[in-house]
């Protein structure tokens, strides 16, 4: 209901020798969601749907804030970036039924209309980064 102050988020674990943090930022700002929206992503509305990056260290903070500044300066997007950059303090996993939801429910209308197009865009724009999950 958006009353906890929590944000719906994905915890990304990556090997920096195979994928850089800047590459993650590029995917995040290119195909993952609309970084110009405040408290909204697609049909989902509320503060739990805010655009936010939770950084794990000072280097990630600097890279994220510099990336946002560059996007805004270049006017890449129609509106300024609304994404907040916040230190990660805790992460709570979603309920079990939310885990791998898209993989388990590929024909569910929300997945078909909102998530699968993002996966297709990821495959199309970043084929060298996309790995099909089995």
Tab-separated table of C-alpha atoms in Angstrom:
chain	number	residue	atom	x	y	z
A	1	UNK	CA	0.000	0.000	0.000
A	2	UNK	CA	3.058	2.280	-0.007
A	3	UNK	CA	2.874	3.081	3.701
A	4	UNK	CA	6.118	1.435	4.884
A	5	UNK	CA	8.585	3.776	3.197
A	6	UNK	CA	10.072	0.791	1.360
A	7	UNK	CA	10.686	0.729	-2.381
A	8	UNK	CA	10.174	-2.248	-4.629
A	9	UNK	CA	13.692	-3.030	-5.781
A	10	UNK	CA	15.850	-5.698	-7.346
A	11	UNK	CA	19.089	-6.783	-5.750
A	12	UNK	CA	21.711	-7.154	-8.465
A	13	UNK	CA	24.744	-9.305	-7.817
A	14	UNK	CA	27.347	-9.050	-10.552
A	15	UNK	CA	30.938	-9.899	-11.376
A	16	UNK	CA	32.693	-6.587	-12.174
A	17	UNK	CA	35.238	-8.440	-14.326
A	18	UNK	CA	32.373	-9.400	-16.665
A	19	UNK	CA	30.004	-6.450	-16.298
A	20	UNK	CA	30.853	-2.984	-15.080
A	21	UNK	CA	28.723	-0.852	-12.814
A	22	UNK	CA	28.440	1.725	-15.612
A	23	UNK	CA	27.070	-0.980	-17.911
A	24	UNK	CA	24.475	-1.776	-15.227
A	25	UNK	CA	23.581	1.912	-15.044
A	26	UNK	CA	23.237	2.042	-18.821
A	27	UNK	CA	20.770	-0.859	-18.805
A	28	UNK	CA	18.922	0.605	-15.815
A	29	UNK	CA	18.429	3.985	-17.483
A	30	UNK	CA	17.850	2.607	-21.001
A	31	UNK	CA	15.422	-0.269	-20.686
A	32	UNK	CA	14.659	-1.142	-17.066
A	33	UNK	CA	12.221	1.634	-16.222
A	34	UNK	CA	11.283	5.287	-16.619
A	35	UNK	CA	13.783	7.237	-14.540
A	36	UNK	CA	11.863	10.497	-14.987
A	37	UNK	CA	8.789	9.336	-13.086
A	38	UNK	CA	8.260	10.188	-9.426
A	39	UNK	CA	6.395	7.488	-7.492
A	40	UNK	CA	5.260	5.663	-10.601
A	41	UNK	CA	6.374	2.959	-13.013
A	42	UNK	CA	3.970	2.207	-15.836
A	43	UNK	CA	0.560	1.421	-14.346
A	44	UNK	CA	1.972	1.104	-10.806
A	45	UNK	CA	1.541	4.224	-8.694
A	46	UNK	CA	2.781	5.018	-5.204
A	47	UNK	CA	5.978	5.824	-3.325
A	48	UNK	CA	6.996	2.145	-3.352
A	49	UNK	CA	7.412	2.499	-7.154
A	50	UNK	CA	9.825	5.423	-6.997
A	51	UNK	CA	12.968	5.393	-9.094
A	52	UNK	CA	15.899	4.814	-6.774
A	53	UNK	CA	19.387	3.367	-6.902
A	54	UNK	CA	20.703	1.904	-3.666
A	55	UNK	CA	24.481	2.035	-3.735
A	56	UNK	CA	26.766	-0.299	-1.802
A	57	UNK	CA	29.887	1.913	-1.662
A	58	UNK	CA	31.177	5.408	-2.405
A	59	UNK	CA	32.385	4.448	-5.879
A	60	UNK	CA	28.890	3.296	-6.880
A	61	UNK	CA	27.417	6.498	-5.437
A	62	UNK	CA	29.814	8.653	-7.454
A	63	UNK	CA	29.274	6.682	-10.658
A	64	UNK	CA	25.480	6.838	-10.297
A	65	UNK	CA	25.325	10.563	-9.498
A	66	UNK	CA	27.766	11.375	-12.304
A	67	UNK	CA	25.756	9.246	-14.747
A	68	UNK	CA	22.539	11.059	-13.815
A	69	UNK	CA	24.227	14.447	-14.143
A	70	UNK	CA	25.492	13.507	-17.613
A	71	UNK	CA	22.031	12.369	-18.750
A	72	UNK	CA	20.461	15.585	-17.504
A	73	UNK	CA	23.186	17.802	-18.963
A	74	UNK	CA	22.886	16.127	-22.377
A	75	UNK	CA	19.077	16.333	-22.202
A	76	UNK	CA	18.869	12.716	-23.291
A	77	UNK	CA	15.404	12.400	-21.769
A	78	UNK	CA	12.323	14.575	-22.217
A	79	UNK	CA	12.271	15.362	-18.482
A	80	UNK	CA	14.974	15.517	-15.806
A	81	UNK	CA	15.950	12.279	-14.081
A	82	UNK	CA	13.951	11.745	-10.883
A	83	UNK	CA	16.010	8.771	-9.718
A	84	UNK	CA	17.294	9.137	-6.173
A	85	UNK	CA	20.678	7.742	-5.169
A	86	UNK	CA	20.573	6.334	-1.646
A	87	UNK	CA	22.928	4.283	0.478
A	88	UNK	CA	21.800	0.680	0.856
A	89	UNK	CA	21.175	-0.089	4.499
A	90	UNK	CA	18.979	-3.178	4.312
A	91	UNK	CA	17.320	-5.346	1.703
A	92	UNK	CA	14.208	-7.417	2.354
A	93	UNK	CA	13.351	-10.197	-0.060
A	94	UNK	CA	9.816	-10.213	-1.372
A	95	UNK	CA	7.408	-12.977	-0.479
A	96	UNK	CA	8.127	-16.349	-2.112
A	97	UNK	CA	5.269	-16.041	-4.615
A	98	UNK	CA	6.926	-12.885	-6.024
A	99	UNK	CA	10.249	-14.647	-6.677
A	100	UNK	CA	10.803	-15.406	-10.398
A	101	UNK	CA	7.240	-14.210	-11.025
A	102	UNK	CA	7.708	-13.446	-14.723
A	103	UNK	CA	9.367	-16.790	-15.405
A	104	UNK	CA	6.601	-18.654	-13.564
A	105	UNK	CA	3.764	-16.583	-15.105
A	106	UNK	CA	4.837	-15.748	-18.681
A	107	UNK	CA	1.275	-15.349	-19.979
A	108	UNK	CA	-0.013	-13.176	-17.144
A	109	UNK	CA	-1.263	-9.925	-18.779
A	110	UNK	CA	0.918	-7.610	-16.670
A	111	UNK	CA	4.005	-9.617	-17.632
A	112	UNK	CA	3.016	-9.735	-21.309
A	113	UNK	CA	2.285	-6.005	-21.595
A	114	UNK	CA	4.864	-4.461	-19.250
A	115	UNK	CA	7.758	-6.820	-18.567
A	116	UNK	CA	8.278	-8.874	-21.722
A	117	UNK	CA	8.733	-5.732	-23.865
A	118	UNK	CA	11.523	-4.649	-21.499
A	119	UNK	CA	13.203	-8.045	-21.825
A	120	UNK	CA	12.903	-7.807	-25.611
A	121	UNK	CA	14.437	-4.317	-25.542
A	122	UNK	CA	17.284	-5.594	-23.378
A	123	UNK	CA	17.982	-8.436	-25.832
A	124	UNK	CA	17.810	-6.032	-28.775
A	125	UNK	CA	19.884	-3.160	-27.361
A	126	UNK	CA	22.390	-5.162	-25.315
A	127	UNK	CA	22.712	-8.608	-26.901
A	128	UNK	CA	26.250	-9.039	-25.590
A	129	UNK	CA	25.025	-8.531	-22.009
A	130	UNK	CA	21.874	-10.649	-22.179
A	131	UNK	CA	22.056	-14.192	-20.863
A	132	UNK	CA	18.994	-16.402	-21.205
A	133	UNK	CA	18.046	-17.876	-17.857
A	134	UNK	CA	17.290	-21.571	-17.828
